[in-house]
């Protein structure tokens, strides 16, 4: 699955006067509709194989999110919030360029509200990233 992009929504990205425009995320989004809450997705394939490497695990987690969105009749544009849990912030920072490319290929240029948290470890052995997501489907 290269992408799960197909159409836009009427979600409003909020940017208060005088605030700098964020890059790669939004400060706030106003939306109404049916709430879809996705549990943390990791870099494991539907066949149960953990992908190797940080960017590959991020790509798989994003693909898993797209699959769940599609199952609910939603698209990446319906996402309003993502929380990323990583085991090493230095690896995240060192991977920004390839990670950005993978993100845009999978999710398009829609940047919901995002938070990034470094954690000591994740529940699944070998997982180095986990992404929770919330969508509002009009």
PDB file of C-alpha atoms in Angstrom:
ATOM      1  CA  UNK A   1       0.000   0.000   0.000  1.00  0.00           C
ATOM      2  CA  UNK A   2       1.704   3.207  -1.175  1.00  0.00           C
ATOM      3  CA  UNK A   3      -0.916   5.586   0.110  1.00  0.00           C
ATOM      4  CA  UNK A   4      -4.471   5.765   1.331  1.00  0.00           C
ATOM      5  CA  UNK A   5      -5.207   9.286   0.086  1.00  0.00           C
ATOM      6  CA  UNK A   6      -8.343  10.064  -1.867  1.00  0.00           C
ATOM      7  CA  UNK A   7     -10.219  13.231  -0.778  1.00  0.00           C
ATOM      8  CA  UNK A   8     -10.239  16.289   1.483  1.00  0.00           C
ATOM      9  CA  UNK A   9     -12.346  17.260   4.517  1.00  0.00           C
ATOM     10  CA  UNK A  10     -13.689  20.443   5.985  1.00  0.00           C
ATOM     11  CA  UNK A  11     -11.467  20.262   9.095  1.00  0.00           C
ATOM     12  CA  UNK A  12     -10.116  23.693   9.980  1.00  0.00           C
ATOM     13  CA  UNK A  13      -6.464  24.062  10.932  1.00  0.00           C
ATOM     14  CA  UNK A  14      -6.195  26.815  13.545  1.00  0.00           C
ATOM     15  CA  UNK A  15      -3.285  29.239  13.633  1.00  0.00           C
ATOM     16  CA  UNK A  16      -3.624  32.205  16.009  1.00  0.00           C
ATOM     17  CA  UNK A  17      -2.477  35.613  14.753  1.00  0.00           C
ATOM     18  CA  UNK A  18       1.233  36.112  15.279  1.00  0.00           C
ATOM     19  CA  UNK A  19       2.020  32.422  15.774  1.00  0.00           C
ATOM     20  CA  UNK A  20       4.663  30.891  13.509  1.00  0.00           C
ATOM     21  CA  UNK A  21       3.396  28.345  11.009  1.00  0.00           C
ATOM     22  CA  UNK A  22       4.422  24.869  12.197  1.00  0.00           C
ATOM     23  CA  UNK A  23       6.296  22.480   9.918  1.00  0.00           C
ATOM     24  CA  UNK A  24       5.191  18.856   9.851  1.00  0.00           C
ATOM     25  CA  UNK A  25       2.338  19.226  12.364  1.00  0.00           C
ATOM     26  CA  UNK A  26      -0.543  21.550  13.287  1.00  0.00           C
ATOM     27  CA  UNK A  27      -1.088  23.477  16.516  1.00  0.00           C
ATOM     28  CA  UNK A  28      -4.852  22.781  16.561  1.00  0.00           C
ATOM     29  CA  UNK A  29      -7.631  21.454  14.350  1.00  0.00           C
ATOM     30  CA  UNK A  30     -11.361  22.134  14.682  1.00  0.00           C
ATOM     31  CA  UNK A  31     -13.539  19.264  13.423  1.00  0.00           C
ATOM     32  CA  UNK A  32     -16.952  17.736  13.928  1.00  0.00           C
ATOM     33  CA  UNK A  33     -18.265  14.295  13.050  1.00  0.00           C
ATOM     34  CA  UNK A  34     -17.820  10.677  14.138  1.00  0.00           C
ATOM     35  CA  UNK A  35     -14.824  10.116  16.438  1.00  0.00           C
ATOM     36  CA  UNK A  36     -12.399   7.319  15.550  1.00  0.00           C
ATOM     37  CA  UNK A  37      -9.731   6.460  18.140  1.00  0.00           C
ATOM     38  CA  UNK A  38      -6.880   4.198  17.045  1.00  0.00           C
ATOM     39  CA  UNK A  39      -4.741   2.295  19.508  1.00  0.00           C
ATOM     40  CA  UNK A  40      -0.969   2.527  19.232  1.00  0.00           C
ATOM     41  CA  UNK A  41       0.337   1.092  15.966  1.00  0.00           C
ATOM     42  CA  UNK A  42       3.826  -0.331  15.714  1.00  0.00           C
ATOM     43  CA  UNK A  43       6.064  -1.429  12.848  1.00  0.00           C
ATOM     44  CA  UNK A  44       4.604  -4.912  12.581  1.00  0.00           C
ATOM     45  CA  UNK A  45       3.169  -6.196   9.305  1.00  0.00           C
ATOM     46  CA  UNK A  46      -0.258  -7.851   9.040  1.00  0.00           C
ATOM     47  CA  UNK A  47       1.664 -11.151   8.800  1.00  0.00           C
ATOM     48  CA  UNK A  48       3.220 -10.504  12.221  1.00  0.00           C
ATOM     49  CA  UNK A  49       6.744  -9.557  11.116  1.00  0.00           C
ATOM     50  CA  UNK A  50       8.486  -6.637  12.812  1.00  0.00           C
ATOM     51  CA  UNK A  51      10.112  -4.325  10.253  1.00  0.00           C
ATOM     52  CA  UNK A  52      13.829  -3.558  10.682  1.00  0.00           C
ATOM     53  CA  UNK A  53      14.984  -0.026  11.443  1.00  0.00           C
ATOM     54  CA  UNK A  54      13.367   3.148  12.664  1.00  0.00           C
ATOM     55  CA  UNK A  55      12.086   4.568   9.363  1.00  0.00           C
ATOM     56  CA  UNK A  56      10.787   1.165   8.215  1.00  0.00           C
ATOM     57  CA  UNK A  57       8.909   0.723  11.505  1.00  0.00           C
ATOM     58  CA  UNK A  58       7.447   4.232  11.180  1.00  0.00           C
ATOM     59  CA  UNK A  59       6.358   3.481   7.613  1.00  0.00           C
ATOM     60  CA  UNK A  60       4.640   0.261   8.689  1.00  0.00           C
ATOM     61  CA  UNK A  61       2.934   1.929  11.663  1.00  0.00           C
ATOM     62  CA  UNK A  62       1.616   4.649   9.310  1.00  0.00           C
ATOM     63  CA  UNK A  63       0.448   2.016   6.814  1.00  0.00           C
ATOM     64  CA  UNK A  64      -1.325   0.217   9.667  1.00  0.00           C
ATOM     65  CA  UNK A  65      -3.036   3.497  10.597  1.00  0.00           C
ATOM     66  CA  UNK A  66      -4.123   3.955   6.960  1.00  0.00           C
ATOM     67  CA  UNK A  67      -5.555   0.446   6.894  1.00  0.00           C
ATOM     68  CA  UNK A  68      -7.569   1.100  10.068  1.00  0.00           C
ATOM     69  CA  UNK A  69      -8.763   4.442   8.713  1.00  0.00           C
ATOM     70  CA  UNK A  70      -9.874   2.799   5.471  1.00  0.00           C
ATOM     71  CA  UNK A  71     -11.691   0.070   7.401  1.00  0.00           C
ATOM     72  CA  UNK A  72     -13.662   2.811   9.196  1.00  0.00           C
ATOM     73  CA  UNK A  73     -14.402   4.667   5.944  1.00  0.00           C
ATOM     74  CA  UNK A  74     -11.862   7.385   6.747  1.00  0.00           C
ATOM     75  CA  UNK A  75      -8.680   8.786   5.196  1.00  0.00           C
ATOM     76  CA  UNK A  76      -5.509  10.430   6.521  1.00  0.00           C
ATOM     77  CA  UNK A  77      -7.147  13.845   6.038  1.00  0.00           C
ATOM     78  CA  UNK A  78      -9.588  12.888   8.799  1.00  0.00           C
ATOM     79  CA  UNK A  79      -6.761  12.574  11.347  1.00  0.00           C
ATOM     80  CA  UNK A  80      -6.832  15.311  13.959  1.00  0.00           C
ATOM     81  CA  UNK A  81      -4.194  14.031  16.385  1.00  0.00           C
ATOM     82  CA  UNK A  82      -1.216  11.675  16.445  1.00  0.00           C
ATOM     83  CA  UNK A  83       0.990  10.811  19.401  1.00  0.00           C
ATOM     84  CA  UNK A  84       4.360   9.277  18.573  1.00  0.00           C
ATOM     85  CA  UNK A  85       6.226   7.240  21.201  1.00  0.00           C
ATOM     86  CA  UNK A  86       9.869   6.568  20.343  1.00  0.00           C
ATOM     87  CA  UNK A  87      12.574   4.771  22.294  1.00  0.00           C
ATOM     88  CA  UNK A  88      15.365   7.093  21.109  1.00  0.00           C
ATOM     89  CA  UNK A  89      14.768  10.754  20.252  1.00  0.00           C
ATOM     90  CA  UNK A  90      18.279  11.014  18.761  1.00  0.00           C
ATOM     91  CA  UNK A  91      17.392   8.335  16.188  1.00  0.00           C
ATOM     92  CA  UNK A  92      14.167  10.214  15.407  1.00  0.00           C
ATOM     93  CA  UNK A  93      16.074  13.492  14.902  1.00  0.00           C
ATOM     94  CA  UNK A  94      18.702  11.780  12.735  1.00  0.00           C
ATOM     95  CA  UNK A  95      15.926  10.268  10.568  1.00  0.00           C
ATOM     96  CA  UNK A  96      13.884  13.410   9.854  1.00  0.00           C
ATOM     97  CA  UNK A  97      14.577  13.619   6.107  1.00  0.00           C
ATOM     98  CA  UNK A  98      13.766   9.969   5.203  1.00  0.00           C
ATOM     99  CA  UNK A  99      10.954   9.920   7.759  1.00  0.00           C
ATOM    100  CA  UNK A 100       9.401  13.019   6.177  1.00  0.00           C
ATOM    101  CA  UNK A 101       9.512  11.352   2.765  1.00  0.00           C
ATOM    102  CA  UNK A 102       7.863   8.183   4.094  1.00  0.00           C
ATOM    103  CA  UNK A 103       5.235  10.236   5.931  1.00  0.00           C
ATOM    104  CA  UNK A 104       4.307  12.242   2.816  1.00  0.00           C
ATOM    105  CA  UNK A 105       4.244   9.101   0.644  1.00  0.00           C
ATOM    106  CA  UNK A 106       1.909   7.343   3.068  1.00  0.00           C
ATOM    107  CA  UNK A 107      -0.154  10.185   4.581  1.00  0.00           C
ATOM    108  CA  UNK A 108       0.175  12.970   2.023  1.00  0.00           C
ATOM    109  CA  UNK A 109       0.679  16.565   3.115  1.00  0.00           C
ATOM    110  CA  UNK A 110      -1.883  16.457   5.906  1.00  0.00           C
ATOM    111  CA  UNK A 111      -0.277  17.275   9.235  1.00  0.00           C
ATOM    112  CA  UNK A 112      -2.576  16.786  12.229  1.00  0.00           C
ATOM    113  CA  UNK A 113      -1.819  17.908  15.753  1.00  0.00           C
ATOM    114  CA  UNK A 114       1.164  15.803  16.846  1.00  0.00           C
ATOM    115  CA  UNK A 115       3.110  15.076  19.991  1.00  0.00           C
ATOM    116  CA  UNK A 116       6.364  13.145  20.275  1.00  0.00           C
ATOM    117  CA  UNK A 117       7.433  11.413  23.482  1.00  0.00           C
ATOM    118  CA  UNK A 118      10.563   9.410  24.245  1.00  0.00           C
ATOM    119  CA  UNK A 119       9.851   6.315  26.329  1.00  0.00           C
ATOM    120  CA  UNK A 120      12.108   3.754  28.032  1.00  0.00           C
ATOM    121  CA  UNK A 121      10.669   0.880  26.002  1.00  0.00           C
ATOM    122  CA  UNK A 122       7.532  -0.304  24.285  1.00  0.00           C
ATOM    123  CA  UNK A 123       5.506  -3.394  25.156  1.00  0.00           C
ATOM    124  CA  UNK A 124       6.254  -5.364  21.975  1.00  0.00           C
ATOM    125  CA  UNK A 125       9.856  -6.655  21.873  1.00  0.00           C
ATOM    126  CA  UNK A 126      11.775  -5.024  19.042  1.00  0.00           C
ATOM    127  CA  UNK A 127       9.336  -2.119  18.641  1.00  0.00           C
ATOM    128  CA  UNK A 128      11.095   1.256  18.617  1.00  0.00           C
ATOM    129  CA  UNK A 129       8.134   3.439  17.608  1.00  0.00           C
ATOM    130  CA  UNK A 130       4.413   3.388  18.385  1.00  0.00           C
ATOM    131  CA  UNK A 131       1.870   5.839  16.992  1.00  0.00           C
ATOM    132  CA  UNK A 132      -1.595   6.523  18.418  1.00  0.00           C
ATOM    133  CA  UNK A 133      -4.081   8.413  16.253  1.00  0.00           C
ATOM    134  CA  UNK A 134      -7.462  10.099  16.491  1.00  0.00           C
ATOM    135  CA  UNK A 135      -9.653  10.937  13.496  1.00  0.00           C
ATOM    136  CA  UNK A 136     -12.941  12.771  13.056  1.00  0.00           C
ATOM    137  CA  UNK A 137     -14.996  11.463  10.144  1.00  0.00           C
ATOM    138  CA  UNK A 138     -17.504  13.992   8.770  1.00  0.00           C
TER     139      UNK A 138
END
